[in-house]
Amino acid sequence: MDELGRLPGIGPKSAQRIAFHVLAADPIDVKRLAVALQRVKESVRFCEVCFNVAEADRCKVCRDPRRTDEVLCVVEEPKDVVAIERTGEFRGRYHVLGGAINPLEGIGPDHLRIRDLLVRLADGVIKELILATDPNTEGEATATYLALLVKPMGLTVTRLASGLPVGGDLEYADEITLGRAFEGRREM
Amino acid sequence: MDELGRLPGIGPKSAQRIAFHVLAADPIDVKRLAVALQRVKESVRFCEVCFNVAEADRCKVCRDPRRTDEVLCVVEEPKDVVAIERTGEFRGRYHVLGGAINPLEGIGPDHLRIRDLLVRLADGVIKELILATDPNTEGEATATYLALLVKPMGLTVTRLASGLPVGGDLEYADEITLGRAFEGRREM
């Protein structure tokens, strides 16, 4: 129970419930879970190109020959890659920063994989850099920092659109989002 | 209790609670509520220009001489005007349709104030028409219909941006919204 309770999102009650479930479960199932947990630590590492999670030296996206090398999407975490891949809208490559600039928590540009990003941009293959950091304060600050840094290299730098979530109601949007949706309105 | 229970969002329990509250309340407070309710029906009507709620022939927005007549924002309901006014981003005029096209509920273009909209556009003063109907199926259908109808008149027709809500996390955005945010990305 103590070990389970240290996992994120699992409180003492859940830990107890899981522990009793394990006691009653089929030994084969329990073994499979234990092996899976260990194998994650042994076989999953970070891609040497983009720092996404990978089971080889390079991740699936970096190994895919059908994707374009001309568009690079910068995200904060590997889970953002998963979210974007789910949309099926993006056919370029990624660069995972490993977080966002957050002065209050002592995370500056040096703590992120920004130098590796600049190295990737150096050969001029990449034409567009999409800054897909989170639309919150830290993510915006990181995007602004990167844009200033990279603009002189002469590539197109874009940011994901802010606006109304699809399927919603105008009246439920918060003021700032609705304001941005107005600002970013597009010709039909 | 019966009368109170017919209001939206008030079930039998709430109706009972309110009824007993009224019984115990100060007669002056109750009188004030009763007068306010009656006065709403007597004094609030629809603006003769834009069909927003108004306490005179014309609503506050239509009477304001500091707003521009060149930009017109089309919304579904008066409550959308309130939401947009709260952002402080918009300095033009409104046109309230009174709903959205919804074939399943039998609401077609003829049930909305579209003819009145066309009359307002006829004199050529309005340069931009912002279609701020809800970002759901009915709202999108209405915006598409209006865009087709109005485009030949030679004015700019825009739609509010779809994208990520401000302050959120990329990973919590639904796939369609994230896809739209990609599609609508803007140069920094």
Tab-separated table of C-alpha atoms in Angstrom:
chain	number	residue	atom	x	y	z
A	1	MET	CA	0.000	0.000	0.000
A	2	ASP	CA	2.824	2.401	0.866
A	3	GLU	CA	4.454	1.866	-2.527
A	4	LEU	CA	1.176	2.265	-4.437
A	5	GLY	CA	0.286	5.392	-2.471
A	6	ARG	CA	3.392	7.133	-3.819
A	7	LEU	CA	2.043	7.043	-7.385
A	8	PRO	CA	0.404	10.269	-8.650
A	9	GLY	CA	-3.354	10.446	-8.208
A	10	ILE	CA	-3.500	7.428	-5.894
A	11	GLY	CA	-4.493	8.300	-2.342
A	12	PRO	CA	-4.495	5.988	0.709
A	13	LYS	CA	-8.012	4.677	-0.068
A	14	SER	CA	-7.194	3.816	-3.681
A	15	ALA	CA	-3.896	2.259	-2.596
A	16	GLN	CA	-5.754	-0.011	-0.187
A	17	ARG	CA	-8.340	-0.959	-2.816
A	18	ILE	CA	-5.620	-1.820	-5.338
A	19	ALA	CA	-3.618	-3.752	-2.757
A	20	PHE	CA	-6.601	-5.965	-1.868
A	21	HIS	CA	-7.397	-6.384	-5.563
A	22	VAL	CA	-3.835	-7.632	-6.130
A	23	LEU	CA	-4.180	-10.076	-3.225
A	24	ALA	CA	-7.290	-11.590	-4.805
A	25	ALA	CA	-6.075	-11.422	-8.420
A	26	ASP	CA	-4.720	-14.189	-10.626
A	27	PRO	CA	-0.933	-14.560	-10.067
A	28	ILE	CA	-0.359	-14.435	-13.852
A	29	ASP	CA	-2.024	-11.020	-14.138
A	30	VAL	CA	0.012	-9.670	-11.235
A	31	LYS	CA	3.212	-11.013	-12.754
A	32	ARG	CA	2.337	-9.365	-16.088
A	33	LEU	CA	1.867	-5.985	-14.387
A	34	ALA	CA	5.165	-6.324	-12.501
A	35	VAL	CA	7.041	-7.240	-15.679
A	36	ALA	CA	5.438	-4.349	-17.598
A	37	LEU	CA	6.498	-1.886	-14.893
A	38	GLN	CA	10.074	-3.091	-14.962
A	39	ARG	CA	10.234	-3.213	-18.737
A	40	VAL	CA	9.175	0.442	-18.981
A	41	LYS	CA	12.201	1.489	-16.964
A	42	GLU	CA	14.526	-0.794	-18.929
A	43	SER	CA	13.350	-0.223	-22.495
A	44	VAL	CA	11.781	3.243	-22.683
A	45	ARG	CA	14.203	6.123	-22.988
A	46	PHE	CA	14.250	9.515	-24.672
A	47	CYS	CA	14.687	9.899	-28.437
A	48	GLU	CA	18.174	11.203	-29.191
A	49	VAL	CA	16.797	13.586	-31.823
A	50	CYS	CA	13.582	15.053	-30.417
A	51	PHE	CA	13.532	13.848	-26.751
A	52	ASN	CA	10.122	12.221	-27.151
A	53	VAL	CA	9.756	8.850	-25.408
A	54	ALA	CA	11.254	6.070	-27.528
A	55	GLU	CA	11.903	2.357	-27.401
A	56	ALA	CA	14.983	2.661	-29.638
A	57	ASP	CA	17.609	5.383	-30.148
A	58	ARG	CA	15.024	7.308	-32.152
A	59	CYS	CA	11.298	7.605	-31.525
A	60	LYS	CA	8.558	6.420	-33.874
A	61	VAL	CA	7.960	9.903	-35.285
A	62	CYS	CA	11.646	10.533	-36.025
A	63	ARG	CA	11.958	7.125	-37.711
A	64	ASP	CA	8.897	7.607	-39.953
A	65	PRO	CA	10.188	8.339	-43.503
A	66	ARG	CA	6.782	9.615	-44.710
A	67	ARG	CA	6.810	12.688	-42.455
A	68	THR	CA	8.183	16.018	-43.625
A	69	ASP	CA	11.409	17.404	-42.148
A	70	GLU	CA	10.437	20.959	-43.065
A	71	VAL	CA	7.962	21.572	-40.226
A	72	LEU	CA	9.015	21.237	-36.593
A	73	CYS	CA	6.542	21.381	-33.711
A	74	VAL	CA	7.943	22.413	-30.315
A	75	VAL	CA	6.080	21.009	-27.280
A	76	GLU	CA	6.679	20.953	-23.539
A	77	GLU	CA	6.264	17.257	-22.727
A	78	PRO	CA	6.050	13.850	-24.464
A	79	LYS	CA	2.339	13.691	-23.508
A	80	ASP	CA	1.758	16.727	-25.743
A	81	VAL	CA	3.132	14.696	-28.684
A	82	VAL	CA	0.506	12.042	-27.912
A	83	ALA	CA	-2.262	14.691	-27.843
A	84	ILE	CA	-1.189	16.209	-31.174
A	85	GLU	CA	-0.718	12.834	-32.874
A	86	ARG	CA	-4.298	11.973	-31.891
A	87	THR	CA	-5.605	14.873	-34.002
A	88	GLY	CA	-4.011	13.433	-37.178
A	89	GLU	CA	-3.472	17.023	-38.385
A	90	PHE	CA	0.303	17.196	-38.166
A	91	ARG	CA	2.775	15.436	-40.476
A	92	GLY	CA	6.050	17.055	-39.431
A	93	ARG	CA	8.536	16.317	-36.647
A	94	TYR	CA	8.638	17.266	-32.958
A	95	HIS	CA	11.018	18.760	-30.442
A	96	VAL	CA	10.254	18.137	-26.765
A	97	LEU	CA	11.593	20.898	-24.504
A	98	GLY	CA	11.109	19.011	-21.244
A	99	GLY	CA	9.052	21.776	-19.613
A	100	ALA	CA	8.408	25.500	-19.828
A	101	ILE	CA	10.181	28.586	-18.536
A	102	ASN	CA	8.954	29.156	-14.973
A	103	PRO	CA	10.990	31.668	-12.955
A	104	LEU	CA	8.976	31.025	-9.770
A	105	GLU	CA	10.055	27.392	-9.771
A	106	GLY	CA	13.580	28.277	-10.874
A	107	ILE	CA	13.210	26.825	-14.386
A	108	GLY	CA	15.077	29.006	-16.866
A	109	PRO	CA	15.907	28.511	-20.549
A	110	ASP	CA	19.061	26.561	-19.598
A	111	HIS	CA	16.946	23.837	-17.997
A	112	LEU	CA	15.108	23.157	-21.259
A	113	ARG	CA	16.371	21.506	-24.447
A	114	ILE	CA	16.714	24.811	-26.268
A	115	ARG	CA	20.348	24.404	-27.271
A	116	ASP	CA	19.457	21.077	-28.947
A	117	LEU	CA	16.644	22.887	-30.773
A	118	LEU	CA	19.027	25.532	-32.119
A	119	VAL	CA	21.387	22.789	-33.330
A	120	ARG	CA	18.490	21.163	-35.210
A	121	LEU	CA	17.588	24.471	-36.867
A	122	ALA	CA	21.159	25.237	-37.953
A	123	ASP	CA	21.205	23.341	-41.273
A	124	GLY	CA	18.260	25.302	-42.713
A	125	VAL	CA	16.116	22.268	-43.607
A	126	ILE	CA	13.312	23.370	-41.286
A	127	LYS	CA	11.096	26.037	-42.881
A	128	GLU	CA	8.390	26.409	-40.219
A	129	LEU	CA	8.641	26.201	-36.448
A	130	ILE	CA	5.281	25.683	-34.703
A	131	LEU	CA	5.410	26.721	-31.045
A	132	ALA	CA	2.850	24.415	-29.411
A	133	THR	CA	3.663	25.103	-25.772
A	134	ASP	CA	0.667	25.261	-23.401
A	135	PRO	CA	-1.647	28.295	-23.714
A	136	ASN	CA	-0.936	29.329	-20.095
A	137	THR	CA	1.474	31.904	-18.635
A	138	GLU	CA	4.584	29.682	-18.655
A	139	GLY	CA	3.854	28.283	-22.110
A	140	GLU	CA	3.275	31.759	-23.574
A	141	ALA	CA	6.484	33.050	-21.982
A	142	THR	CA	8.421	30.120	-23.438
A	143	ALA	CA	6.918	30.662	-26.893
A	144	THR	CA	7.755	34.374	-26.815
A	145	TYR	CA	11.325	33.627	-25.719
A	146	LEU	CA	11.814	31.039	-28.471
A	147	ALA	CA	10.283	33.302	-31.122
A	148	LEU	CA	12.719	36.110	-30.278
A	149	LEU	CA	15.631	33.672	-30.293
A	150	VAL	CA	14.773	31.977	-33.562
A	151	LYS	CA	13.279	34.746	-35.721
A	152	PRO	CA	16.700	36.055	-36.891
A	153	MET	CA	17.332	32.624	-38.460
A	154	GLY	CA	14.788	33.520	-41.142
A	155	LEU	CA	12.210	30.757	-40.721
A	156	THR	CA	8.460	31.079	-40.248
A	157	VAL	CA	7.503	30.926	-36.573
A	158	THR	CA	3.853	30.164	-35.766
A	159	ARG	CA	1.759	29.712	-32.631
A	160	LEU	CA	-1.349	27.541	-32.219
A	161	ALA	CA	-4.593	29.502	-32.436
A	162	SER	CA	-6.300	30.681	-29.258
A	163	GLY	CA	-10.069	30.746	-29.453
A	164	LEU	CA	-13.352	29.049	-28.712
A	165	PRO	CA	-13.328	25.311	-28.116
A	166	VAL	CA	-15.273	23.458	-30.826
A	167	GLY	CA	-18.789	22.364	-29.857
A	168	GLY	CA	-19.207	24.872	-27.050
A	169	ASP	CA	-21.437	27.830	-26.350
A	170	LEU	CA	-20.250	31.400	-26.769
A	171	GLU	CA	-21.693	32.485	-23.421
A	172	TYR	CA	-19.678	29.875	-21.496
A	173	ALA	CA	-16.307	31.048	-22.845
A	174	ASP	CA	-14.245	33.077	-20.397
A	175	GLU	CA	-13.638	36.730	-21.235
A	176	ILE	CA	-9.993	36.376	-22.209
A	177	THR	CA	-10.636	33.438	-24.537
A	178	LEU	CA	-13.592	35.200	-26.154
A	179	GLY	CA	-11.448	38.323	-26.538
A	180	ARG	CA	-8.736	36.273	-28.255
A	181	ALA	CA	-11.317	34.629	-30.495
A	182	PHE	CA	-12.369	38.108	-31.620
A	183	GLU	CA	-8.832	39.286	-32.127
A	184	GLY	CA	-7.970	36.159	-34.125
A	185	ARG	CA	-11.109	36.110	-36.270
A	186	ARG	CA	-10.606	34.807	-39.783
A	187	GLU	CA	-12.143	35.661	-43.090
A	188	MET	CA	-14.677	33.061	-44.269
B	1	MET	CA	-44.847	26.825	-5.219
B	2	ASP	CA	-46.523	25.815	-8.480
B	3	GLU	CA	-45.737	29.182	-10.059
B	4	LEU	CA	-42.108	29.169	-8.879
B	5	GLY	CA	-41.619	25.571	-10.067
B	6	ARG	CA	-42.371	26.662	-13.637
B	7	LEU	CA	-39.210	28.822	-13.767
B	8	PRO	CA	-36.181	27.255	-15.489
B	9	GLY	CA	-33.729	25.492	-13.184
B	10	ILE	CA	-36.115	25.509	-10.211
B	11	GLY	CA	-37.355	22.063	-9.224
B	12	PRO	CA	-40.062	21.199	-6.660
B	13	LYS	CA	-37.568	21.277	-3.744
B	14	SER	CA	-36.191	24.705	-4.636
B	15	ALA	CA	-39.707	26.007	-5.222
B	16	GLN	CA	-40.706	24.906	-1.734
B	17	ARG	CA	-37.578	26.450	-0.182
B	18	ILE	CA	-38.217	29.776	-1.949
B	19	ALA	CA	-41.909	29.738	-1.018
B	20	PHE	CA	-41.134	29.304	2.687
B	21	HIS	CA	-38.427	31.960	2.437
B	22	VAL	CA	-40.989	34.378	1.001
B	23	LEU	CA	-43.419	33.562	3.825
B	24	ALA	CA	-40.782	34.484	6.404
B	25	ALA	CA	-39.321	37.450	4.514
B	26	ASP	CA	-39.857	41.159	5.077
B	27	PRO	CA	-42.982	42.334	3.152
B	28	ILE	CA	-40.984	45.205	1.643
B	29	ASP	CA	-38.435	42.818	0.083
B	30	VAL	CA	-41.199	40.647	-1.351
B	31	LYS	CA	-42.983	43.677	-2.760
B	32	ARG	CA	-39.718	44.829	-4.370
B	33	LEU	CA	-39.252	41.457	-6.084
B	34	ALA	CA	-42.845	41.456	-7.324
B	35	VAL	CA	-42.511	44.971	-8.719
B	36	ALA	CA	-39.183	44.107	-10.398
B	37	LEU	CA	-40.745	41.076	-12.084
B	38	GLN	CA	-43.651	43.096	-13.406
B	39	ARG	CA	-41.476	45.972	-14.508
B	40	VAL	CA	-39.309	43.640	-16.613
B	41	LYS	CA	-42.346	42.628	-18.636
B	42	GLU	CA	-43.558	46.213	-18.962
B	43	SER	CA	-40.328	48.054	-19.702
B	44	VAL	CA	-37.911	45.605	-21.335
B	45	ARG	CA	-38.501	44.935	-25.008
B	46	PHE	CA	-36.378	44.216	-28.052
B	47	CYS	CA	-34.296	46.909	-29.749
B	48	GLU	CA	-35.957	47.884	-33.031
B	49	VAL	CA	-32.576	47.977	-34.786
B	50	CYS	CA	-30.580	44.997	-33.519
B	51	PHE	CA	-33.132	42.951	-31.465
B	52	ASN	CA	-30.987	43.041	-28.356
B	53	VAL	CA	-32.892	43.608	-25.091
B	54	ALA	CA	-33.655	47.304	-24.587
B	55	GLU	CA	-35.463	49.593	-22.203
B	56	ALA	CA	-36.237	52.101	-24.944
B	57	ASP	CA	-36.917	51.796	-28.676
B	58	ARG	CA	-33.194	51.297	-29.193
B	59	CYS	CA	-30.769	49.361	-26.991
B	60	LYS	CA	-27.768	50.857	-25.199
B	61	VAL	CA	-25.315	49.684	-27.866
B	62	CYS	CA	-27.337	51.112	-30.751
B	63	ARG	CA	-27.701	54.449	-28.941
B	64	ASP	CA	-23.971	54.793	-28.154
B	65	PRO	CA	-22.541	57.409	-30.564
B	66	ARG	CA	-18.913	56.409	-29.846
B	67	ARG	CA	-19.235	52.975	-31.451
B	68	THR	CA	-18.424	52.371	-35.090
B	69	ASP	CA	-21.201	51.581	-37.572
B	70	GLU	CA	-18.760	49.850	-39.926
B	71	VAL	CA	-18.440	46.566	-38.044
B	72	LEU	CA	-21.489	44.421	-37.307
B	73	CYS	CA	-21.356	41.369	-35.055
B	74	VAL	CA	-24.055	38.724	-35.607
B	75	VAL	CA	-24.984	36.651	-32.520
B	76	GLU	CA	-27.687	34.126	-31.690
B	77	GLU	CA	-29.122	35.545	-28.440
B	78	PRO	CA	-29.069	38.733	-26.316
B	79	LYS	CA	-26.981	36.858	-23.697
B	80	ASP	CA	-24.206	36.542	-26.295
B	81	VAL	CA	-24.135	40.356	-26.505
B	82	VAL	CA	-23.572	40.436	-22.744
B	83	ALA	CA	-20.697	37.906	-23.035
B	84	ILE	CA	-18.983	39.855	-25.826
B	85	GLU	CA	-19.454	43.232	-24.118
B	86	ARG	CA	-17.725	41.774	-21.052
B	87	THR	CA	-14.522	41.226	-23.083
B	88	GLY	CA	-14.297	44.946	-23.934
B	89	GLU	CA	-12.741	43.951	-27.293
B	90	PHE	CA	-15.557	44.964	-29.597
B	91	ARG	CA	-16.559	48.543	-30.461
B	92	GLY	CA	-19.031	47.937	-33.294
B	93	ARG	CA	-22.762	47.162	-33.376
B	94	TYR	CA	-24.718	43.913	-33.008
B	95	HIS	CA	-27.449	41.990	-34.765
B	96	VAL	CA	-29.303	39.375	-32.700
B	97	LEU	CA	-30.705	36.548	-34.851
B	98	GLY	CA	-32.934	35.077	-32.144
B	99	GLY	CA	-31.494	31.561	-32.491
B	100	ALA	CA	-29.637	29.348	-34.940
B	101	ILE	CA	-30.670	27.214	-37.891
B	102	ASN	CA	-31.703	23.825	-36.486
B	103	PRO	CA	-33.566	21.573	-38.943
B	104	LEU	CA	-34.202	18.902	-36.282
B	105	GLU	CA	-36.208	21.378	-34.237
B	106	GLY	CA	-37.817	22.881	-37.322
B	107	ILE	CA	-35.940	26.195	-37.111
B	108	GLY	CA	-35.064	27.388	-40.609
B	109	PRO	CA	-33.646	30.686	-41.876
B	110	ASP	CA	-37.166	32.183	-42.000
B	111	HIS	CA	-37.505	31.867	-38.215
B	112	LEU	CA	-34.435	34.039	-37.625
B	113	ARG	CA	-34.003	37.786	-38.128
B	114	ILE	CA	-32.056	37.336	-41.348
B	115	ARG	CA	-34.241	39.559	-43.526
B	116	ASP	CA	-33.707	42.417	-41.052
B	117	LEU	CA	-29.975	41.748	-41.282
B	118	LEU	CA	-30.015	42.036	-45.066
B	119	VAL	CA	-31.917	45.320	-44.815
B	120	ARG	CA	-29.245	46.663	-42.460
B	121	LEU	CA	-26.484	45.665	-44.895
B	122	ALA	CA	-28.186	47.234	-47.916
B	123	ASP	CA	-26.884	50.814	-47.553
B	124	GLY	CA	-23.206	49.742	-47.715
B	125	VAL	CA	-22.122	51.439	-44.450
B	126	ILE	CA	-21.096	48.119	-42.867
B	127	LYS	CA	-17.636	47.008	-44.023
B	128	GLU	CA	-17.128	43.890	-41.880
B	129	LEU	CA	-19.626	41.311	-40.727
B	130	ILE	CA	-18.395	39.175	-37.803
B	131	LEU	CA	-20.328	35.917	-37.520
B	132	ALA	CA	-20.213	35.169	-33.787
B	133	THR	CA	-22.756	32.353	-33.674
B	134	ASP	CA	-21.936	29.495	-31.255
B	135	PRO	CA	-19.052	27.178	-32.235
B	136	ASN	CA	-21.373	24.142	-32.318
B	137	THR	CA	-23.149	22.388	-35.210
B	138	GLU	CA	-26.142	24.746	-35.406
B	139	GLY	CA	-24.013	27.867	-34.999
B	140	GLU	CA	-21.558	26.744	-37.685
B	141	ALA	CA	-24.415	25.909	-40.072
B	142	THR	CA	-25.940	29.344	-39.488
B	143	ALA	CA	-22.585	31.077	-40.062
B	144	THR	CA	-22.005	29.155	-43.295
B	145	TYR	CA	-25.507	29.987	-44.520
B	146	LEU	CA	-25.096	33.687	-43.748
B	147	ALA	CA	-21.633	33.823	-45.328
B	148	LEU	CA	-22.980	32.400	-48.596
B	149	LEU	CA	-25.908	34.803	-48.530
B	150	VAL	CA	-23.898	37.928	-47.772
B	151	LYS	CA	-20.597	37.408	-49.608
B	152	PRO	CA	-21.951	38.678	-52.969
B	153	MET	CA	-22.615	42.048	-51.281
B	154	GLY	CA	-18.854	42.627	-51.255
B	155	LEU	CA	-18.160	43.055	-47.531
B	156	THR	CA	-15.597	41.235	-45.409
B	157	VAL	CA	-17.144	38.278	-43.583
B	158	THR	CA	-15.225	36.878	-40.611
B	159	ARG	CA	-15.719	34.113	-38.078
B	160	LEU	CA	-14.437	34.002	-34.477
B	161	ALA	CA	-11.266	31.930	-34.089
B	162	SER	CA	-11.520	28.309	-32.978
B	163	GLY	CA	-8.631	27.155	-30.834
B	164	LEU	CA	-7.251	26.475	-27.399
B	165	PRO	CA	-8.888	28.228	-24.439
B	166	VAL	CA	-6.489	30.653	-22.753
B	167	GLY	CA	-4.902	29.389	-19.543
B	168	GLY	CA	-5.414	25.710	-20.311
B	169	ASP	CA	-3.199	22.736	-20.962
B	170	LEU	CA	-2.580	21.373	-24.435
B	171	GLU	CA	-3.175	17.784	-23.332
B	172	TYR	CA	-6.673	18.537	-22.012
B	173	ALA	CA	-7.913	19.996	-25.309
B	174	ASP	CA	-10.194	17.702	-27.289
B	175	GLU	CA	-8.888	16.411	-30.616
B	176	ILE	CA	-11.090	18.561	-32.832
B	177	THR	CA	-10.235	21.774	-30.982
B	178	LEU	CA	-6.514	20.956	-31.033
B	179	GLY	CA	-6.783	20.149	-34.739
B	180	ARG	CA	-8.449	23.531	-35.363
B	181	ALA	CA	-5.782	25.279	-33.290
B	182	PHE	CA	-3.156	23.730	-35.594
B	183	GLU	CA	-5.035	24.600	-38.742
B	184	GLY	CA	-5.545	28.195	-37.560
B	185	ARG	CA	-2.000	28.777	-36.316
B	186	ARG	CA	-0.728	32.318	-36.733
B	187	GLU	CA	2.674	33.749	-37.461
B	188	MET	CA	4.324	35.294	-34.380
